[in-house]
């Protein structure tokens, strides 16, 4: 890369930390993968940044923007490794978290494990106060009692406190009084109030979200301060931006204020990359499939845009079962996470059946082939035994992996299963593929689609390894492997706009609404969002784009339909357009619309965004490491033959637009490896993406390079 102005993207995953540098003037990028350091994630980041900058001889001072995504806070919820947290709530509502919605996610399971509250009962205390649903104070807050309860929580070891009072979404005065008094008496405590974190109706969801924010707030505060300081010590003086779950970015202070917004930051970046590369390939309906070392993620991209949800579940007791997790009310790119990655451990159950995951070897000790103390067979070990991975070029040559150790880890279970080691390895590969395909099939169907209408976009270190086989299982005919697929989430960070979502509960009827009041409320939350945009990207708040939405329902219904609305300002003349937008969304959701009924506006929402997008992004995949993928062939296991065969290995960087070839084949680059199955054909599009046609349809005008022709001849001779 030439000297210029650089944007630095950092994505911390469960196994690898991906680092991408983008030259904003030259339009090129380069990347590096570093093993994640779970106990101190910033250490792996700093080591990786140093390695990349020294390798490319880049000046730190030329970095003008740093964007970061991390799974740290999601893992803290899953592993229950957040701060000791207390809850102060309205008298009589101490057990809201325990009672939840009095719903069993599996009705007939006598041994069901319900989600454990983040705050145990002895750390949930009450204060005398009451505000009505109309916002009118019915019983003044006993401030002294609230401060006394905070003292009891601090004495019990709590370092963070959530304050959730009844109907605070309608009037936050009591929560703010309690926060200010407790902060004055106990300045060492972190405090989260529901009217800041989740100002909306439904007591359980609001309490769960606020408690989760309090649970990770001390962790976020310390981590972000350390990360910022260490980056600056390198000589990078650029501001640090954080990726939010909604696919936007914000500044560090806003991230520290409400860190719960960061829970799905890494997967959100991957979905943005999926939308970008799908659009550049001229395919707007894609399933963005990102498989890393610990988990796989799938996001639906429809008409070029990821779907946005405003509620999801964290830390599920059963990963794919709705209702088994902690409800979190934040705006997030809608996706599904599957406990399947390169580190997923294979084992035999009590019946002797092969199972894969969800337990993962992570980065420490990692798969057996890493030689870092792991002894259990994993998906990465299986892929290595099958010949899918080049031991010398793994992770861009930053580490070598050992085939013998992988085989040794598999042999006991293979013997127990009466299979050869290669057959057992294929079993692992096949089962993890079906696990991911089954989860994807359900996720897509639940949203009213059939997977066959989409193309599968493959990212992450494992996405290209497994994606073609998964696409076939889903009945899909095309897969897309973008350049730099292994670091696509970090690339997605470079495309993110600054985006802030705001909402508030109102509880009005559309037919009798005060239009001036409705417009004033939208204006208020939009001004608040624009102020955060200005703090993130100075001077861009006023020109930021705003998309309005509302949670609407027919009077008497229990739940709402989130509806995108036309732009404001709103007057009485807006009634027809808003009603029609709701009816259209309702019909799409439920298939039919009741013949009559008033419409209630429960919540109003505004998504304000500015900047973002690197339209000319040209990914430099980098040279595959020295001893790595010279053009030639490699022994790869073919399930159809139940044996190994010599297949051609292509360097990704050698391809040019318009070239084409057939499978079986291996395409290798620094951050990932694409496995092209037999009968598939591949063409290189103008943006450098590999379009895999799984139905054996030959691409138009194939133009093989001499290297490809030679590899085809070698394969013919080998056969």
mmCIF file with all atom_site columns, C-alpha atoms in Angstrom, residues 423-517:
data_model
loop_
_atom_site.group_PDB
_atom_site.id
_atom_site.type_symbol
_atom_site.label_atom_id
_atom_site.label_alt_id
_atom_site.label_comp_id
_atom_site.label_asym_id
_atom_site.label_entity_id
_atom_site.label_seq_id
_atom_site.pdbx_PDB_ins_code
_atom_site.Cartn_x
_atom_site.Cartn_y
_atom_site.Cartn_z
_atom_site.occupancy
_atom_site.B_iso_or_equiv
_atom_site.pdbx_formal_charge
_atom_site.auth_seq_id
_atom_site.auth_comp_id
_atom_site.auth_asym_id
_atom_site.auth_atom_id
_atom_site.pdbx_PDB_model_num
ATOM 1  C CA . UNK A 1 423 ? -14.313 -40.951 6.728  1.00 0.00 ? 423 UNK A CA 1
ATOM 2  C CA . UNK A 1 424 ? -14.678 -39.705 10.289 1.00 0.00 ? 424 UNK A CA 1
ATOM 3  C CA . UNK A 1 425 ? -13.350 -36.285 9.248  1.00 0.00 ? 425 UNK A CA 1
ATOM 4  C CA . UNK A 1 426 ? -15.916 -36.140 6.451  1.00 0.00 ? 426 UNK A CA 1
ATOM 5  C CA . UNK A 1 427 ? -18.588 -37.075 8.990  1.00 0.00 ? 427 UNK A CA 1
ATOM 6  C CA . UNK A 1 428 ? -17.614 -34.067 11.128 1.00 0.00 ? 428 UNK A CA 1
ATOM 7  C CA . UNK A 1 429 ? -17.617 -31.785 8.089  1.00 0.00 ? 429 UNK A CA 1
ATOM 8  C CA . UNK A 1 430 ? -20.971 -33.097 6.876  1.00 0.00 ? 430 UNK A CA 1
ATOM 9  C CA . UNK A 1 431 ? -22.709 -32.909 10.262 1.00 0.00 ? 431 UNK A CA 1
ATOM 10 C CA . UNK A 1 432 ? -21.632 -29.346 10.984 1.00 0.00 ? 432 UNK A CA 1
ATOM 11 C CA . UNK A 1 433 ? -22.845 -28.390 7.507  1.00 0.00 ? 433 UNK A CA 1
ATOM 12 C CA . UNK A 1 434 ? -26.260 -29.912 8.165  1.00 0.00 ? 434 UNK A CA 1
ATOM 13 C CA . UNK A 1 435 ? -26.454 -28.214 11.583 1.00 0.00 ? 435 UNK A CA 1
ATOM 14 C CA . UNK A 1 436 ? -25.913 -24.846 9.937  1.00 0.00 ? 436 UNK A CA 1
ATOM 15 C CA . UNK A 1 437 ? -28.209 -25.574 6.999  1.00 0.00 ? 437 UNK A CA 1
ATOM 16 C CA . UNK A 1 438 ? -31.034 -26.697 9.307  1.00 0.00 ? 438 UNK A CA 1
ATOM 17 C CA . UNK A 1 439 ? -30.796 -23.542 11.408 1.00 0.00 ? 439 UNK A CA 1
ATOM 18 C CA . UNK A 1 440 ? -30.682 -21.362 8.291  1.00 0.00 ? 440 UNK A CA 1
ATOM 19 C CA . UNK A 1 441 ? -33.658 -23.195 6.754  1.00 0.00 ? 441 UNK A CA 1
ATOM 20 C CA . UNK A 1 442 ? -35.833 -22.483 9.805  1.00 0.00 ? 442 UNK A CA 1
ATOM 21 C CA . UNK A 1 443 ? -34.675 -18.864 10.144 1.00 0.00 ? 443 UNK A CA 1
ATOM 22 C CA . UNK A 1 444 ? -35.467 -18.065 6.516  1.00 0.00 ? 444 UNK A CA 1
ATOM 23 C CA . UNK A 1 445 ? -38.831 -19.876 6.597  1.00 0.00 ? 445 UNK A CA 1
ATOM 24 C CA . UNK A 1 446 ? -39.902 -18.037 9.756  1.00 0.00 ? 446 UNK A CA 1
ATOM 25 C CA . UNK A 1 447 ? -39.518 -14.794 7.817  1.00 0.00 ? 447 UNK A CA 1
ATOM 26 C CA . UNK A 1 448 ? -41.729 -15.996 4.997  1.00 0.00 ? 448 UNK A CA 1
ATOM 27 C CA . UNK A 1 449 ? -39.035 -16.912 2.472  1.00 0.00 ? 449 UNK A CA 1
ATOM 28 C CA . UNK A 1 450 ? -37.627 -19.958 0.739  1.00 0.00 ? 450 UNK A CA 1
ATOM 29 C CA . UNK A 1 451 ? -33.861 -20.181 0.781  1.00 0.00 ? 451 UNK A CA 1
ATOM 30 C CA . UNK A 1 452 ? -33.739 -21.035 -2.920 1.00 0.00 ? 452 UNK A CA 1
ATOM 31 C CA . UNK A 1 453 ? -34.543 -17.435 -3.939 1.00 0.00 ? 453 UNK A CA 1
ATOM 32 C CA . UNK A 1 454 ? -31.283 -16.217 -2.379 1.00 0.00 ? 454 UNK A CA 1
ATOM 33 C CA . UNK A 1 455 ? -27.608 -16.545 -3.167 1.00 0.00 ? 455 UNK A CA 1
ATOM 34 C CA . UNK A 1 456 ? -25.349 -17.534 -0.262 1.00 0.00 ? 456 UNK A CA 1
ATOM 35 C CA . UNK A 1 457 ? -22.581 -14.992 0.381  1.00 0.00 ? 457 UNK A CA 1
ATOM 36 C CA . UNK A 1 458 ? -19.621 -16.654 2.080  1.00 0.00 ? 458 UNK A CA 1
ATOM 37 C CA . UNK A 1 459 ? -17.468 -14.813 4.598  1.00 0.00 ? 459 UNK A CA 1
ATOM 38 C CA . UNK A 1 460 ? -15.365 -15.577 7.652  1.00 0.00 ? 460 UNK A CA 1
ATOM 39 C CA . UNK A 1 461 ? -12.486 -17.999 7.804  1.00 0.00 ? 461 UNK A CA 1
ATOM 40 C CA . UNK A 1 462 ? -14.858 -20.977 7.564  1.00 0.00 ? 462 UNK A CA 1
ATOM 41 C CA . UNK A 1 463 ? -17.613 -19.609 5.310  1.00 0.00 ? 463 UNK A CA 1
ATOM 42 C CA . UNK A 1 464 ? -15.901 -20.419 1.985  1.00 0.00 ? 464 UNK A CA 1
ATOM 43 C CA . UNK A 1 465 ? -14.786 -23.825 3.331  1.00 0.00 ? 465 UNK A CA 1
ATOM 44 C CA . UNK A 1 466 ? -18.342 -24.930 4.080  1.00 0.00 ? 466 UNK A CA 1
ATOM 45 C CA . UNK A 1 467 ? -20.585 -22.581 2.127  1.00 0.00 ? 467 UNK A CA 1
ATOM 46 C CA . UNK A 1 468 ? -21.005 -24.401 -1.199 1.00 0.00 ? 468 UNK A CA 1
ATOM 47 C CA . UNK A 1 469 ? -22.081 -27.595 0.529  1.00 0.00 ? 469 UNK A CA 1
ATOM 48 C CA . UNK A 1 470 ? -24.495 -25.665 2.791  1.00 0.00 ? 470 UNK A CA 1
ATOM 49 C CA . UNK A 1 471 ? -25.953 -23.814 -0.202 1.00 0.00 ? 471 UNK A CA 1
ATOM 50 C CA . UNK A 1 472 ? -26.671 -27.142 -1.931 1.00 0.00 ? 472 UNK A CA 1
ATOM 51 C CA . UNK A 1 473 ? -28.402 -28.465 1.187  1.00 0.00 ? 473 UNK A CA 1
ATOM 52 C CA . UNK A 1 474 ? -30.584 -25.340 1.188  1.00 0.00 ? 474 UNK A CA 1
ATOM 53 C CA . UNK A 1 475 ? -31.558 -25.787 -2.453 1.00 0.00 ? 475 UNK A CA 1
ATOM 54 C CA . UNK A 1 476 ? -29.627 -22.723 -3.565 1.00 0.00 ? 476 UNK A CA 1
ATOM 55 C CA . UNK A 1 477 ? -27.998 -22.505 -6.977 1.00 0.00 ? 477 UNK A CA 1
ATOM 56 C CA . UNK A 1 478 ? -25.441 -19.738 -6.410 1.00 0.00 ? 478 UNK A CA 1
ATOM 57 C CA . UNK A 1 479 ? -22.822 -18.842 -3.869 1.00 0.00 ? 479 UNK A CA 1
ATOM 58 C CA . UNK A 1 480 ? -20.694 -15.695 -3.777 1.00 0.00 ? 480 UNK A CA 1
ATOM 59 C CA . UNK A 1 481 ? -17.196 -15.587 -2.328 1.00 0.00 ? 481 UNK A CA 1
ATOM 60 C CA . UNK A 1 482 ? -16.016 -11.952 -2.109 1.00 0.00 ? 482 UNK A CA 1
ATOM 61 C CA . UNK A 1 483 ? -12.363 -10.935 -2.050 1.00 0.00 ? 483 UNK A CA 1
ATOM 62 C CA . UNK A 1 484 ? -10.960 -10.847 1.482  1.00 0.00 ? 484 UNK A CA 1
ATOM 63 C CA . UNK A 1 485 ? -13.792 -13.140 2.611  1.00 0.00 ? 485 UNK A CA 1
ATOM 64 C CA . UNK A 1 486 ? -11.976 -14.186 5.779  1.00 0.00 ? 486 UNK A CA 1
ATOM 65 C CA . UNK A 1 487 ? -11.878 -10.629 7.118  1.00 0.00 ? 487 UNK A CA 1
ATOM 66 C CA . UNK A 1 488 ? -15.231 -9.454  5.748  1.00 0.00 ? 488 UNK A CA 1
ATOM 67 C CA . UNK A 1 489 ? -16.605 -8.367  9.133  1.00 0.00 ? 489 UNK A CA 1
ATOM 68 C CA . UNK A 1 490 ? -13.638 -6.049  9.602  1.00 0.00 ? 490 UNK A CA 1
ATOM 69 C CA . UNK A 1 491 ? -14.220 -4.780  6.057  1.00 0.00 ? 491 UNK A CA 1
ATOM 70 C CA . UNK A 1 492 ? -17.867 -4.191  6.971  1.00 0.00 ? 492 UNK A CA 1
ATOM 71 C CA . UNK A 1 493 ? -16.725 -1.786  9.672  1.00 0.00 ? 493 UNK A CA 1
ATOM 72 C CA . UNK A 1 494 ? -15.269 0.451   6.967  1.00 0.00 ? 494 UNK A CA 1
ATOM 73 C CA . UNK A 1 495 ? -18.665 0.696   5.250  1.00 0.00 ? 495 UNK A CA 1
ATOM 74 C CA . UNK A 1 496 ? -20.722 1.557   8.317  1.00 0.00 ? 496 UNK A CA 1
ATOM 75 C CA . UNK A 1 497 ? -22.477 4.925   8.569  1.00 0.00 ? 497 UNK A CA 1
ATOM 76 C CA . UNK A 1 498 ? -22.835 6.749   11.834 1.00 0.00 ? 498 UNK A CA 1
ATOM 77 C CA . UNK A 1 499 ? -26.290 5.670   12.969 1.00 0.00 ? 499 UNK A CA 1
ATOM 78 C CA . UNK A 1 500 ? -28.303 6.284   16.124 1.00 0.00 ? 500 UNK A CA 1
ATOM 79 C CA . UNK A 1 501 ? -31.722 4.780   16.823 1.00 0.00 ? 501 UNK A CA 1
ATOM 80 C CA . UNK A 1 502 ? -34.056 6.455   19.274 1.00 0.00 ? 502 UNK A CA 1
ATOM 81 C CA . UNK A 1 503 ? -37.552 5.525   20.417 1.00 0.00 ? 503 UNK A CA 1
ATOM 82 C CA . UNK A 1 504 ? -40.161 6.482   22.992 1.00 0.00 ? 504 UNK A CA 1
ATOM 83 C CA . UNK A 1 505 ? -43.521 5.063   24.092 1.00 0.00 ? 505 UNK A CA 1
ATOM 84 C CA . UNK A 1 506 ? -46.525 7.346   23.518 1.00 0.00 ? 506 UNK A CA 1
ATOM 85 C CA . UNK A 1 507 ? -49.741 5.262   23.647 1.00 0.00 ? 507 UNK A CA 1
ATOM 86 C CA . UNK A 1 508 ? -51.882 7.407   21.350 1.00 0.00 ? 508 UNK A CA 1
ATOM 87 C CA . UNK A 1 509 ? -54.709 6.596   18.920 1.00 0.00 ? 509 UNK A CA 1
ATOM 88 C CA . UNK A 1 510 ? -54.016 7.486   15.292 1.00 0.00 ? 510 UNK A CA 1
ATOM 89 C CA . UNK A 1 511 ? -57.604 8.622   14.634 1.00 0.00 ? 511 UNK A CA 1
ATOM 90 C CA . UNK A 1 512 ? -57.539 11.172  17.486 1.00 0.00 ? 512 UNK A CA 1
ATOM 91 C CA . UNK A 1 513 ? -53.831 11.982  17.760 1.00 0.00 ? 513 UNK A CA 1
ATOM 92 C CA . UNK A 1 514 ? -52.620 15.527  18.334 1.00 0.00 ? 514 UNK A CA 1
ATOM 93 C CA . UNK A 1 515 ? -50.549 15.849  15.162 1.00 0.00 ? 515 UNK A CA 1
ATOM 94 C CA . UNK A 1 516 ? -48.497 18.739  16.504 1.00 0.00 ? 516 UNK A CA 1
ATOM 95 C CA . UNK A 1 517 ? -47.611 16.672  19.590 1.00 0.00 ? 517 UNK A CA 1
#
